[in-house]
């Protein structure tokens, strides 16, 4: 899960005003004396009633998403949030503010770059070689995507939304499948957190990614099988950029909700969500540790996210989300010490499982995906638990293979596409575009005869597991989808979900059920108990996704997992 991207850094949301056509106009990134808020309406109130209440509290609506009752508001009144929260037609107002920037490296996803030593194991693994780097993609083999593509490589009509930091469409493996017509940016840059804007409008062009995370996710889902670089799980589907994350790696309510609403409006088939919505790791309705203002803010986030997820689902979108990298049972969460991650210093927050949610993964209709390493063991960092897990998928695990020559090797992680300029910023590619000495086993450059090049690197996390499952979901839609109104094509998300579960490869809990990771250098906070049986359990859900079974097993219209 992109968090990043994890602690310390901070970003702010900049909403887009959605027009009837689903296009966006960026909110101004220029400095202002007024403050910006996200305001959410209570159930049962018309949008115009909510707008009137906002105006009465001293606010000005600058954008609105009526489908979910969410408004971006500016106000110079110090008491605006309190007045808005007190209005019967409004749930609350969350101020958008920032105090810093993201850490340069993510402690989970880029663990290999921070490790004191990396074993000199081989980077290649067994498996049929398709594209030149595919022999390093142990995940494709684990889920039998290499076999599945011989039956169903994906249908160009099937669209997969990458709700992330952007997608670098210049990569030769992304370019053939990138859908320019549908792609949108919902998260304009903010100079105080993302650095200087690359363009005057601060709205980066689609087909770009200044974070890298989204491009990596996109490659796993649908990199083209074109004899170049590497290939994805569903190499013939269309990739749609839904930029809802800041360049600095954070995901805020306005861009995420607007992206989900747009996905529903536009007929996107599958949306991958490898993140959680900032600034709260868990959003609670009335946590005693939080101030009344923070409680109202979280209630607004909960309501808006749930409405957006339901809206997208009801419009035919299959929703796939990363379970998270906090190595905890989501049904029995630990005290949250990382929130809020912007606007104020974090403080200890005991989490009540009945009134707190990790969003979007704990939201309605989201297929939650845990991470496994090459051995099939749950990755030490991966969240788990019978309450929220749906399936497992390859997400990588740098520390997998203890006692073998694969322990602590890059090859245990997930290789995928990555923007050249981000690798240059991280120091692994030089100004001339060449891989820097010492990074030859973790960064790869592939070039065509015409000089066009693509770059690839390893990451790990449930962020890498989720796109494997999203790719299989896209294959299911491709294989069993039907023509729909106005020339459309698709499959009910309920059917996709049921078929994904029914065809997953069942995996029993390990013995002993209480897994400890002392050999891997982890303390007792990483201990994880696997509850459940072979058919469904807290580590693997219904099993590890199986692309080949998914495209060769007949669809049962009313199947239940």
Coordinates of C-alpha atoms in Angstrom, one line a residue:
X1 CA 0.0 0.0 0.0
X2 CA 1.3 3.4 -0.9
X3 CA 2.2 5.0 2.3
X4 CA 5.0 5.7 1.0
X5 CA 5.4 6.4 1.3
X6 CA 4.4 5.9 5.1
X7 CA 5.0 8.5 7.8
X8 CA 6.3 11.9 8.3
X9 CA 5.5 13.7 5.1
X10 CA 2.4 15.6 4.5
X11 CA 0.4 16.7 1.5
X12 CA -2.9 18.5 0.9
X13 CA -5.8 17.8 -1.3
X14 CA -6.6 20.0 -4.2
X15 CA -10.0 19.2 -5.6
X16 CA -11.3 19.3 -9.1
X17 CA -14.6 20.7 -9.9
X18 CA -16.5 18.0 -11.9
X19 CA -18.7 19.2 -14.8
X20 CA -21.6 17.2 -16.2
X21 CA -19.2 15.6 -18.6
X22 CA -16.9 14.4 -15.9
X23 CA -14.1 16.8 -16.8
X24 CA -12.2 18.7 -14.2
X25 CA -11.0 22.3 -13.6
X26 CA -8.2 22.5 -11.1
X27 CA -8.7 24.6 -8.0
X28 CA -6.2 27.4 -7.9
X29 CA -2.8 26.5 -6.4
X30 CA -2.0 30.2 -5.8
X31 CA -1.4 31.4 -2.2
X32 CA -4.6 32.7 -0.5
X33 CA -5.5 34.2 2.9
X34 CA -8.6 32.0 3.0
X35 CA -8.6 28.4 4.0
X36 CA -9.9 25.4 2.1
X37 CA -12.2 22.7 3.5
X38 CA -13.9 19.6 2.3
X39 CA -17.5 19.6 3.5
X40 CA -19.9 16.6 3.4
X41 CA -23.7 16.7 3.5
X42 CA -25.8 14.6 5.9
X43 CA -28.0 11.9 4.5
X44 CA -31.4 13.0 3.3
X45 CA -30.5 16.6 2.5
X46 CA -30.6 18.0 -1.0
X47 CA -27.3 19.4 -2.4
X48 CA -28.8 22.9 -2.6
X49 CA -29.7 22.7 1.1
X50 CA -26.2 21.8 2.0
X51 CA -24.8 24.7 -0.1
X52 CA -27.1 27.1 1.7
X53 CA -25.8 25.9 5.0
X54 CA -22.2 26.2 3.8
X55 CA -22.9 29.8 2.8
X56 CA -24.6 30.6 6.1
X57 CA -21.5 29.4 7.9
X58 CA -19.4 31.8 5.9
X59 CA -18.1 29.5 3.2
X60 CA -17.9 29.7 -0.6
X61 CA -18.4 26.5 -2.6
X62 CA -15.7 26.2 -5.3
X63 CA -16.5 22.7 -6.5
X64 CA -19.1 20.1 -5.8
X65 CA -19.8 16.4 -6.4
X66 CA -23.6 16.0 -5.9
X67 CA -23.5 12.2 -6.3
X68 CA -21.7 11.9 -3.0
X69 CA -22.8 15.1 -1.3
X70 CA -19.2 16.5 -1.2
X71 CA -18.1 20.1 -1.6
X72 CA -14.8 22.0 -1.7
X73 CA -15.2 25.2 0.2
X74 CA -13.1 28.3 0.9
X75 CA -13.6 30.5 3.9
X76 CA -11.7 33.2 5.8
X77 CA -13.8 32.7 9.0
X78 CA -11.9 31.2 11.9
X79 CA -15.1 29.5 13.1
X80 CA -16.2 28.1 9.8
X81 CA -15.5 24.4 10.6
X82 CA -17.4 24.7 13.9
X83 CA -20.4 26.4 12.3
X84 CA -20.5 23.9 9.4
X85 CA -20.4 20.9 11.8
X86 CA -23.2 22.4 13.8
X87 CA -25.5 22.7 10.8
X88 CA -28.1 19.9 10.7
X89 CA -27.6 19.4 6.9
X90 CA -23.8 19.0 7.2
X91 CA -21.7 16.1 8.7
X92 CA -18.5 18.2 9.1
X93 CA -15.8 20.2 7.5
X94 CA -12.2 18.9 7.1
X95 CA -9.6 21.6 6.6
X96 CA -7.0 21.0 3.9
X97 CA -3.5 22.0 5.2
X98 CA 0.0 20.7 5.0
X99 CA 3.1 20.7 7.1
X100 CA 5.8 18.9 5.2
X101 CA 6.7 16.5 2.4
X102 CA 7.0 12.8 2.0
X103 CA 10.1 10.8 3.0
X104 CA 12.5 10.2 0.1
X105 CA 12.1 6.4 0.5
X106 CA 9.3 4.2 1.6
X107 CA 10.4 1.9 4.4
X108 CA 8.2 -1.0 3.3
X109 CA 8.0 -0.8 -0.5
X110 CA 11.7 0.2 -1.0
X111 CA 13.1 -1.9 1.9
X112 CA 15.9 -3.2 -0.3
X113 CA 17.3 0.4 -0.8
X114 CA 17.6 0.9 2.9
X115 CA 18.9 -2.5 3.8
X116 CA 22.4 -2.7 5.3
X117 CA 23.2 -5.6 3.0
X118 CA 21.6 -7.4 0.1
X119 CA 22.4 -11.0 -0.6
X120 CA 24.1 -11.8 -3.9
X121 CA 21.4 -14.2 -5.0
X122 CA 20.3 -14.5 -8.6
X123 CA 17.7 -12.0 -9.8
X124 CA 16.2 -14.5 -12.3
X125 CA 13.7 -17.2 -11.4
X126 CA 12.4 -20.2 -13.3
X127 CA 9.5 -19.8 -15.6
X128 CA 8.7 -19.5 -19.3
X129 CA 10.4 -16.5 -20.8
X130 CA 7.9 -14.3 -22.7
X131 CA 9.2 -10.7 -22.7
X132 CA 12.9 -10.3 -21.9
X133 CA 12.4 -9.5 -18.2
X134 CA 9.5 -11.9 -17.6
X135 CA 11.8 -14.6 -16.1
X136 CA 12.1 -12.3 -13.1
X137 CA 8.3 -12.1 -12.7
X138 CA 7.7 -15.0 -10.3
X139 CA 4.3 -13.5 -9.5
X140 CA 3.1 -14.2 -13.1
X141 CA 4.0 -17.8 -12.7
X142 CA 2.5 -18.1 -9.2
X143 CA -0.9 -17.0 -10.4
X144 CA -0.6 -18.8 -13.7
X145 CA -1.0 -15.6 -15.7
X146 CA 1.6 -16.9 -18.2
X147 CA -0.8 -19.8 -19.0
X148 CA -3.9 -17.7 -18.8
X149 CA -2.9 -15.3 -21.6
X150 CA -2.8 -18.3 -24.1
X151 CA -6.6 -18.5 -23.4
X152 CA -7.4 -14.9 -22.7
X153 CA -4.8 -12.1 -22.9
X154 CA -7.4 -9.4 -22.2
X155 CA -9.9 -7.4 -24.3
X156 CA -9.0 -3.9 -25.4
X157 CA -12.6 -2.9 -24.5
X158 CA -12.0 -3.7 -20.9
X159 CA -10.7 -0.6 -19.0
X160 CA -8.7 -0.7 -15.7
X161 CA -8.5 2.5 -13.8
X162 CA -5.2 3.0 -11.9
X163 CA -6.2 5.3 -9.1
X164 CA -2.7 6.3 -8.0
X165 CA 0.1 8.9 -8.5
X166 CA -0.2 8.9 -12.3
X167 CA 1.0 6.7 -15.1
X168 CA 4.1 7.2 -17.3
X169 CA 2.6 6.5 -20.7
X170 CA 6.0 7.0 -22.4
X171 CA 7.2 3.6 -21.2
X172 CA 7.1 1.3 -24.3
X173 CA 5.3 -1.3 -22.2
X174 CA 2.6 1.1 -21.1
X175 CA 2.1 3.1 -24.3
X176 CA 0.4 0.4 -26.4
X177 CA -2.4 -0.1 -23.7
X178 CA -2.7 3.5 -22.4
X179 CA -6.2 5.0 -22.9
X180 CA -5.6 8.7 -23.5
X181 CA -9.3 9.5 -24.0
X182 CA -10.5 8.3 -20.6
X183 CA -7.5 9.2 -18.5
X184 CA -7.8 12.2 -16.1
X185 CA -5.8 14.0 -13.4
X186 CA -7.8 14.8 -10.3
X187 CA -4.9 15.9 -8.0
X188 CA -3.3 19.2 -9.1
X189 CA 0.2 19.8 -7.6
X190 CA 0.5 21.9 -4.5
X191 CA 3.8 23.8 -4.3
X192 CA 4.0 23.6 -0.6
X193 CA 4.1 19.8 -0.6
X194 CA 4.8 18.6 -4.1
X195 CA 7.5 21.1 -5.0
X196 CA 7.4 23.5 -7.9
X197 CA 4.7 23.0 -10.5
X198 CA 5.9 21.5 -13.7
X199 CA 3.3 23.4 -15.7
X200 CA 1.7 26.8 -15.2
X201 CA -1.7 25.3 -14.3
X202 CA -0.1 22.9 -11.7
X203 CA -2.3 20.2 -13.3
X204 CA 0.2 17.7 -14.7
X205 CA -0.7 16.3 -18.1
X206 CA -2.1 12.8 -18.2
X207 CA 0.5 10.2 -19.1
X208 CA 3.0 11.4 -16.6
X209 CA 3.9 10.2 -13.1
X210 CA 6.2 12.2 -10.7
X211 CA 5.8 9.6 -7.9
X212 CA 6.5 6.3 -9.7
X213 CA 4.0 4.3 -7.7
X214 CA 1.2 4.4 -10.2
X215 CA 3.4 3.4 -13.1
X216 CA 4.6 0.4 -11.2
X217 CA 1.1 -0.7 -10.4
X218 CA 0.0 -0.1 -14.1
X219 CA 2.8 -2.3 -15.4
X220 CA 1.8 -5.2 -13.2
X221 CA -1.8 -5.0 -14.3
X222 CA -1.4 -4.5 -18.0
X223 CA 2.1 -4.0 -19.4
X224 CA 2.0 -5.1 -23.1
X225 CA 3.3 -8.5 -24.1
X226 CA 5.2 -7.1 -27.0
X227 CA 8.6 -8.8 -26.9
X228 CA 10.1 -5.8 -25.0
X229 CA 10.7 -5.2 -21.3
X230 CA 8.1 -7.2 -19.3
X231 CA 4.4 -8.1 -19.5
X232 CA 1.5 -7.7 -17.1
X233 CA -1.2 -10.0 -15.8
X234 CA -3.7 -8.8 -18.5
X235 CA -1.4 -7.6 -21.4
X236 CA -4.2 -6.6 -23.8
X237 CA -6.5 -4.5 -21.6
X238 CA -6.7 -0.7 -21.6
X239 CA -5.1 1.2 -18.8
X240 CA -6.8 4.4 -17.6
X241 CA -4.9 6.9 -15.4
X242 CA -7.0 8.2 -12.6
X243 CA -4.6 10.4 -10.8
X244 CA -5.9 10.8 -7.3
X245 CA -2.6 10.9 -5.4
X246 CA -0.2 13.8 -5.0
X247 CA 3.3 13.7 -6.5
X248 CA 4.4 13.5 -2.9
X249 CA 2.6 10.2 -2.5
X250 CA -0.4 11.1 -0.4
X251 CA -4.1 10.5 -1.2
X252 CA -6.7 12.9 0.0
X253 CA -10.5 12.8 0.1
X254 CA -11.4 15.2 -2.7
X255 CA -9.3 13.7 -5.6
X256 CA -10.0 10.2 -4.5
X257 CA -13.8 10.7 -4.4
X258 CA -13.9 12.6 -7.6
X259 CA -11.9 9.9 -9.3
X260 CA -14.3 7.2 -8.1
X261 CA -17.3 9.2 -9.2
X262 CA -15.7 9.7 -12.6
X263 CA -14.9 6.0 -12.9
X264 CA -18.6 5.2 -12.4
X265 CA -19.8 7.8 -14.8
X266 CA -17.3 6.7 -17.5
X267 CA -17.9 3.0 -17.4
X268 CA -14.5 1.9 -16.1
X269 CA -14.6 -1.8 -15.5
X270 CA -12.0 -2.3 -12.7
X271 CA -10.3 0.2 -10.4
X272 CA -7.2 -0.6 -8.4
X273 CA -6.6 1.3 -5.2
X274 CA -3.2 0.8 -3.6
X275 CA -3.4 3.4 -0.9
X276 CA -5.3 4.7 2.2
X277 CA -7.0 8.0 2.4
X278 CA -5.1 10.6 4.4
X279 CA -4.7 12.0 7.0
X280 CA -6.1 9.2 9.3
X281 CA -4.9 5.6 9.1
X282 CA -8.3 4.7 10.7
X283 CA -11.3 7.0 10.4
X284 CA -13.5 6.7 13.5
X285 CA -17.0 8.1 14.1
X286 CA -16.3 9.2 17.7
X287 CA -12.9 8.2 19.0
X288 CA -12.5 9.7 22.5
X289 CA -8.9 10.4 21.8
X290 CA -9.8 12.8 19.0
X291 CA -11.1 16.4 19.3
X292 CA -14.7 17.1 18.3
X293 CA -13.4 18.8 15.2
X294 CA -11.3 15.7 14.3
X295 CA -14.3 13.4 14.9
X296 CA -16.5 15.5 12.6
X297 CA -13.7 15.4 9.9
X298 CA -13.5 11.7 10.1
X299 CA -17.2 11.2 9.9
X300 CA -17.2 13.3 6.8
X301 CA -14.4 11.2 5.3
X302 CA -16.2 7.9 6.1
X303 CA -19.5 9.1 4.6
X304 CA -18.0 10.5 1.4
X305 CA -15.8 7.5 0.8
X306 CA -18.6 5.0 1.4
X307 CA -20.9 6.9 -0.9
X308 CA -18.3 7.1 -3.6
X309 CA -17.5 3.4 -3.4
X310 CA -21.2 2.4 -3.6
X311 CA -21.7 4.8 -6.5
X312 CA -18.9 3.3 -8.5
X313 CA -19.9 -0.3 -7.7
X314 CA -23.5 0.4 -8.7
X315 CA -22.3 1.9 -12.0
X316 CA -20.4 -1.4 -12.8
X317 CA -16.9 -0.8 -11.4
X318 CA -15.1 -3.8 -9.7
X319 CA -13.1 -2.3 -6.8
X320 CA -9.8 -3.8 -5.8
X321 CA -7.8 -2.5 -2.8
X322 CA -4.5 -3.2 -1.1
X323 CA -5.0 -4.5 2.5
X324 CA -2.2 -2.4 3.9
X325 CA 1.4 -2.7 5.1
X326 CA 0.9 -2.2 8.9
X327 CA 1.3 -5.9 9.7
X328 CA -1.9 -6.1 11.8
X329 CA -5.2 -8.0 11.9
X330 CA -7.7 -5.5 10.6
X331 CA -10.3 -7.1 12.8
X332 CA -8.3 -6.3 15.9
X333 CA -6.3 -3.2 15.1
X334 CA -3.5 -1.9 17.3
X335 CA -3.4 1.6 18.7
X336 CA -2.8 4.0 15.9
X337 CA 0.3 6.1 16.5
X338 CA 0.7 7.5 13.0
X339 CA -2.3 9.7 12.6
X340 CA -2.9 12.4 11.7
X341 CA -0.1 12.4 9.2
X342 CA -0.6 16.1 8.3
X343 CA -2.0 19.2 9.9
X344 CA -1.0 18.3 13.5
X345 CA 1.4 16.0 15.3
X346 CA 0.3 12.3 15.5
X347 CA -0.8 11.0 18.8
X348 CA -1.9 7.6 20.2
X349 CA -5.4 6.6 19.2
X350 CA -6.9 3.4 20.5
X351 CA -8.9 1.9 17.7
X352 CA -12.4 0.5 18.2
X353 CA -13.0 -2.0 15.4
X354 CA -16.7 -1.4 15.4
X355 CA -16.6 2.3 14.7
X356 CA -13.3 2.8 12.8
X357 CA -12.4 2.0 9.2
X358 CA -9.2 1.9 7.1
X359 CA -10.4 3.4 3.8
X360 CA -10.8 2.4 1.1
X361 CA -9.9 -1.2 1.8
X362 CA -12.5 -1.6 4.6
X363 CA -15.2 0.2 2.5
X364 CA -18.2 -1.4 0.8
X365 CA -17.6 -3.6 -2.2
X366 CA -13.8 -3.5 -2.0
X367 CA -11.9 -6.7 -2.7
X368 CA -9.1 -6.6 -0.1
X369 CA -5.8 -8.2 -1.1
X370 CA -3.0 -9.4 1.2
X371 CA 0.6 -10.0 0.1
X372 CA 2.6 -13.2 -0.2
X373 CA 6.3 -13.7 -1.1
X374 CA 7.7 -16.2 -3.6
X375 CA 7.5 -19.0 -1.1
X376 CA 3.7 -18.4 -0.7
X377 CA 4.1 -17.3 2.9
X378 CA 2.4 -14.1 4.0
X379 CA 4.7 -11.2 3.7
X380 CA 5.7 -10.0 7.2
X381 CA 4.5 -6.5 6.6
X382 CA 1.1 -7.5 5.2
X383 CA -2.2 -6.8 7.0
X384 CA -4.5 -9.8 7.4
X385 CA -7.6 -11.0 9.2
X386 CA -10.8 -12.8 8.4
X387 CA -12.9 -9.7 8.8
X388 CA -11.5 -7.8 5.8
X389 CA -9.4 -10.1 3.6
X390 CA -10.7 -11.3 0.3
X391 CA -7.8 -12.9 -1.5
X392 CA -4.0 -13.0 -1.5
X393 CA -1.6 -12.2 -4.4
X394 CA 2.1 -11.8 -5.0
X395 CA 3.3 -8.6 -3.4
X396 CA 6.9 -9.5 -2.8
X397 CA 8.8 -10.0 0.4
X398 CA 12.5 -9.0 0.5
X399 CA 13.1 -11.2 3.6
X400 CA 11.5 -14.4 2.1
X401 CA 13.6 -17.5 1.8
X402 CA 15.4 -17.6 5.2
X403 CA 18.1 -20.2 5.1
X404 CA 18.4 -20.2 1.3
X405 CA 20.5 -18.1 -1.1
X406 CA 17.3 -16.1 -2.0
X407 CA 17.0 -14.6 1.5
X408 CA 17.2 -10.8 1.3
X409 CA 17.4 -10.5 -2.5
X410 CA 15.8 -8.1 -4.9
X411 CA 14.3 -11.0 -6.8
X412 CA 11.9 -11.6 -3.9
X413 CA 10.1 -8.4 -4.7
X414 CA 8.0 -7.3 -7.7
X415 CA 9.6 -6.0 -10.8
X416 CA 7.6 -3.5 -12.9
X417 CA 7.7 -0.4 -15.0
X418 CA 9.0 2.9 -13.4
X419 CA 9.6 6.5 -14.7
X420 CA 13.1 7.3 -15.6
X421 CA 13.1 10.7 -14.0
X422 CA 12.0 9.3 -10.7
X423 CA 14.8 6.8 -10.7
X424 CA 17.2 9.7 -11.5
X425 CA 15.8 11.6 -8.5
X426 CA 16.4 8.5 -6.3
X427 CA 20.0 8.2 -7.6
X428 CA 19.8 4.8 -9.4
X429 CA 19.9 6.3 -12.9
X430 CA 22.3 9.0 -14.0
X431 CA 21.7 12.1 -16.0
X432 CA 22.5 10.3 -19.3
X433 CA 19.9 7.7 -18.6
X434 CA 22.3 4.9 -17.6
X435 CA 21.9 2.6 -14.5
X436 CA 24.3 3.7 -11.8
X437 CA 26.9 1.2 -10.7
X438 CA 25.7 -0.8 -7.8
X439 CA 22.1 -0.8 -8.9
X440 CA 22.4 -3.2 -11.8
X441 CA 20.5 -6.0 -9.9
X442 CA 17.6 -3.7 -8.9
X443 CA 17.1 -1.4 -11.9
X444 CA 16.8 -2.4 -15.5
X445 CA 16.9 -0.4 -18.7
X446 CA 15.5 -1.8 -22.0
X447 CA 15.9 0.0 -25.3
X448 CA 14.5 -0.5 -28.8
X449 CA 16.6 -0.1 -31.9
X450 CA 15.1 3.4 -32.4
X451 CA 16.5 4.5 -29.1
X452 CA 13.2 4.4 -27.2
X453 CA 13.8 3.1 -23.7
X454 CA 11.9 1.8 -20.7
X455 CA 12.9 1.5 -17.1
X456 CA 12.0 -1.1 -14.4
X457 CA 12.6 -1.6 -10.7
X458 CA 11.6 -3.7 -7.8
X459 CA 9.1 -2.7 -5.1
X460 CA 7.2 -4.8 -2.5
X461 CA 3.9 -4.3 -0.6
X462 CA 0.2 -4.9 -0.7
X463 CA 0.3 -2.1 -3.3
X464 CA 2.0 -4.7 -5.6
X465 CA -0.3 -7.5 -4.6
X466 CA -3.5 -5.6 -5.4
X467 CA -2.7 -5.0 -9.1
X468 CA -2.1 -8.8 -9.6
X469 CA -5.7 -9.3 -8.4
X470 CA -7.0 -6.3 -10.5
X471 CA -5.3 -7.9 -13.5
X472 CA -7.1 -11.2 -12.9
X473 CA -10.4 -9.3 -12.5
X474 CA -9.8 -7.6 -15.8
X475 CA -9.2 -11.0 -17.4
X476 CA -12.6 -12.2 -16.0
X477 CA -14.4 -9.2 -17.5
X478 CA -12.5 -9.9 -20.8
X479 CA -13.5 -13.5 -20.9
X480 CA -17.1 -13.4 -19.7
X481 CA -18.2 -9.8 -20.3
X482 CA -21.2 -9.0 -22.5
X483 CA -22.1 -6.1 -24.8
X484 CA -23.9 -3.4 -22.9
X485 CA -25.9 -0.3 -23.8
X486 CA -24.4 2.4 -26.1
X487 CA -21.7 0.1 -27.4
X488 CA -20.4 -0.7 -24.0
X489 CA -18.9 -4.0 -22.7
X490 CA -18.7 -5.3 -19.2
X491 CA -19.6 -7.7 -16.4
X492 CA -21.4 -7.1 -13.1
X493 CA -18.8 -6.4 -10.4
X494 CA -20.7 -8.9 -8.1
X495 CA -20.1 -11.6 -10.8
X496 CA -16.5 -10.6 -11.2
X497 CA -15.9 -10.8 -7.4
X498 CA -17.7 -14.1 -7.0
X499 CA -15.7 -15.7 -9.8
X500 CA -12.4 -14.3 -8.5
X501 CA -13.1 -15.9 -5.2
X502 CA -14.4 -19.2 -6.6
X503 CA -11.3 -19.7 -8.8
X504 CA -8.6 -18.6 -6.3
X505 CA -6.2 -21.4 -5.3
X506 CA -7.1 -22.4 -1.8
X507 CA -4.2 -22.1 0.7
X508 CA -4.4 -23.5 4.3
X509 CA -3.1 -21.6 7.3
X510 CA 0.6 -22.4 8.1
X511 CA 1.5 -24.5 11.1
X512 CA 1.9 -23.3 13.7
X513 CA -0.9 -20.9 13.1
X514 CA 0.9 -18.2 15.1
X515 CA 3.6 -17.1 12.7
X516 CA 6.7 -15.3 14.0
X517 CA 9.3 -13.6 12.0
X518 CA 12.3 -13.7 14.3
X519 CA 14.6 -15.3 11.7
X520 CA 13.7 -12.5 9.4
X521 CA 14.7 -9.9 12.1
X522 CA 11.2 -8.9 13.1
X523 CA 10.0 -8.3 16.7
X524 CA 6.8 -9.6 18.4
X525 CA 4.8 -6.8 16.8
X526 CA 4.9 -8.7 13.5
X527 CA 3.6 -11.9 15.1
X528 CA 0.4 -12.9 13.2
X529 CA -2.2 -15.6 13.9
X530 CA -3.9 -17.2 11.0
X531 CA -7.6 -18.0 11.8
X532 CA -9.9 -20.0 9.6
X533 CA -9.9 -23.1 7.4
X534 CA -8.7 -24.1 4.0
X535 CA -11.7 -22.6 2.2
X536 CA -11.2 -19.2 3.9
X537 CA -8.7 -17.8 6.4
X538 CA -7.1 -14.6 7.6
X539 CA -3.8 -14.9 5.6
X540 CA -5.1 -16.0 2.2
X541 CA -8.9 -15.2 2.2
X542 CA -10.4 -17.5 -0.4
X543 CA -7.0 -18.2 -1.8
X544 CA -4.2 -16.9 -4.0
X545 CA -5.7 -15.5 -7.2
X546 CA -5.4 -17.8 -10.1
X547 CA -5.6 -16.2 -13.6
X548 CA -5.6 -19.5 -15.5
X549 CA -8.5 -21.0 -13.4
X550 CA -10.3 -17.7 -13.7
X551 CA -10.4 -17.8 -17.6
X552 CA -10.9 -21.6 -17.9
X553 CA -13.6 -22.2 -15.3
X554 CA -17.1 -21.5 -16.6
X555 CA -18.8 -18.5 -15.1
X556 CA -21.8 -19.2 -12.8
X557 CA -24.1 -16.3 -12.9
X558 CA -25.4 -16.7 -9.4
X559 CA -22.2 -18.3 -7.9
X560 CA -21.3 -17.7 -4.3
X561 CA -17.7 -18.2 -3.0

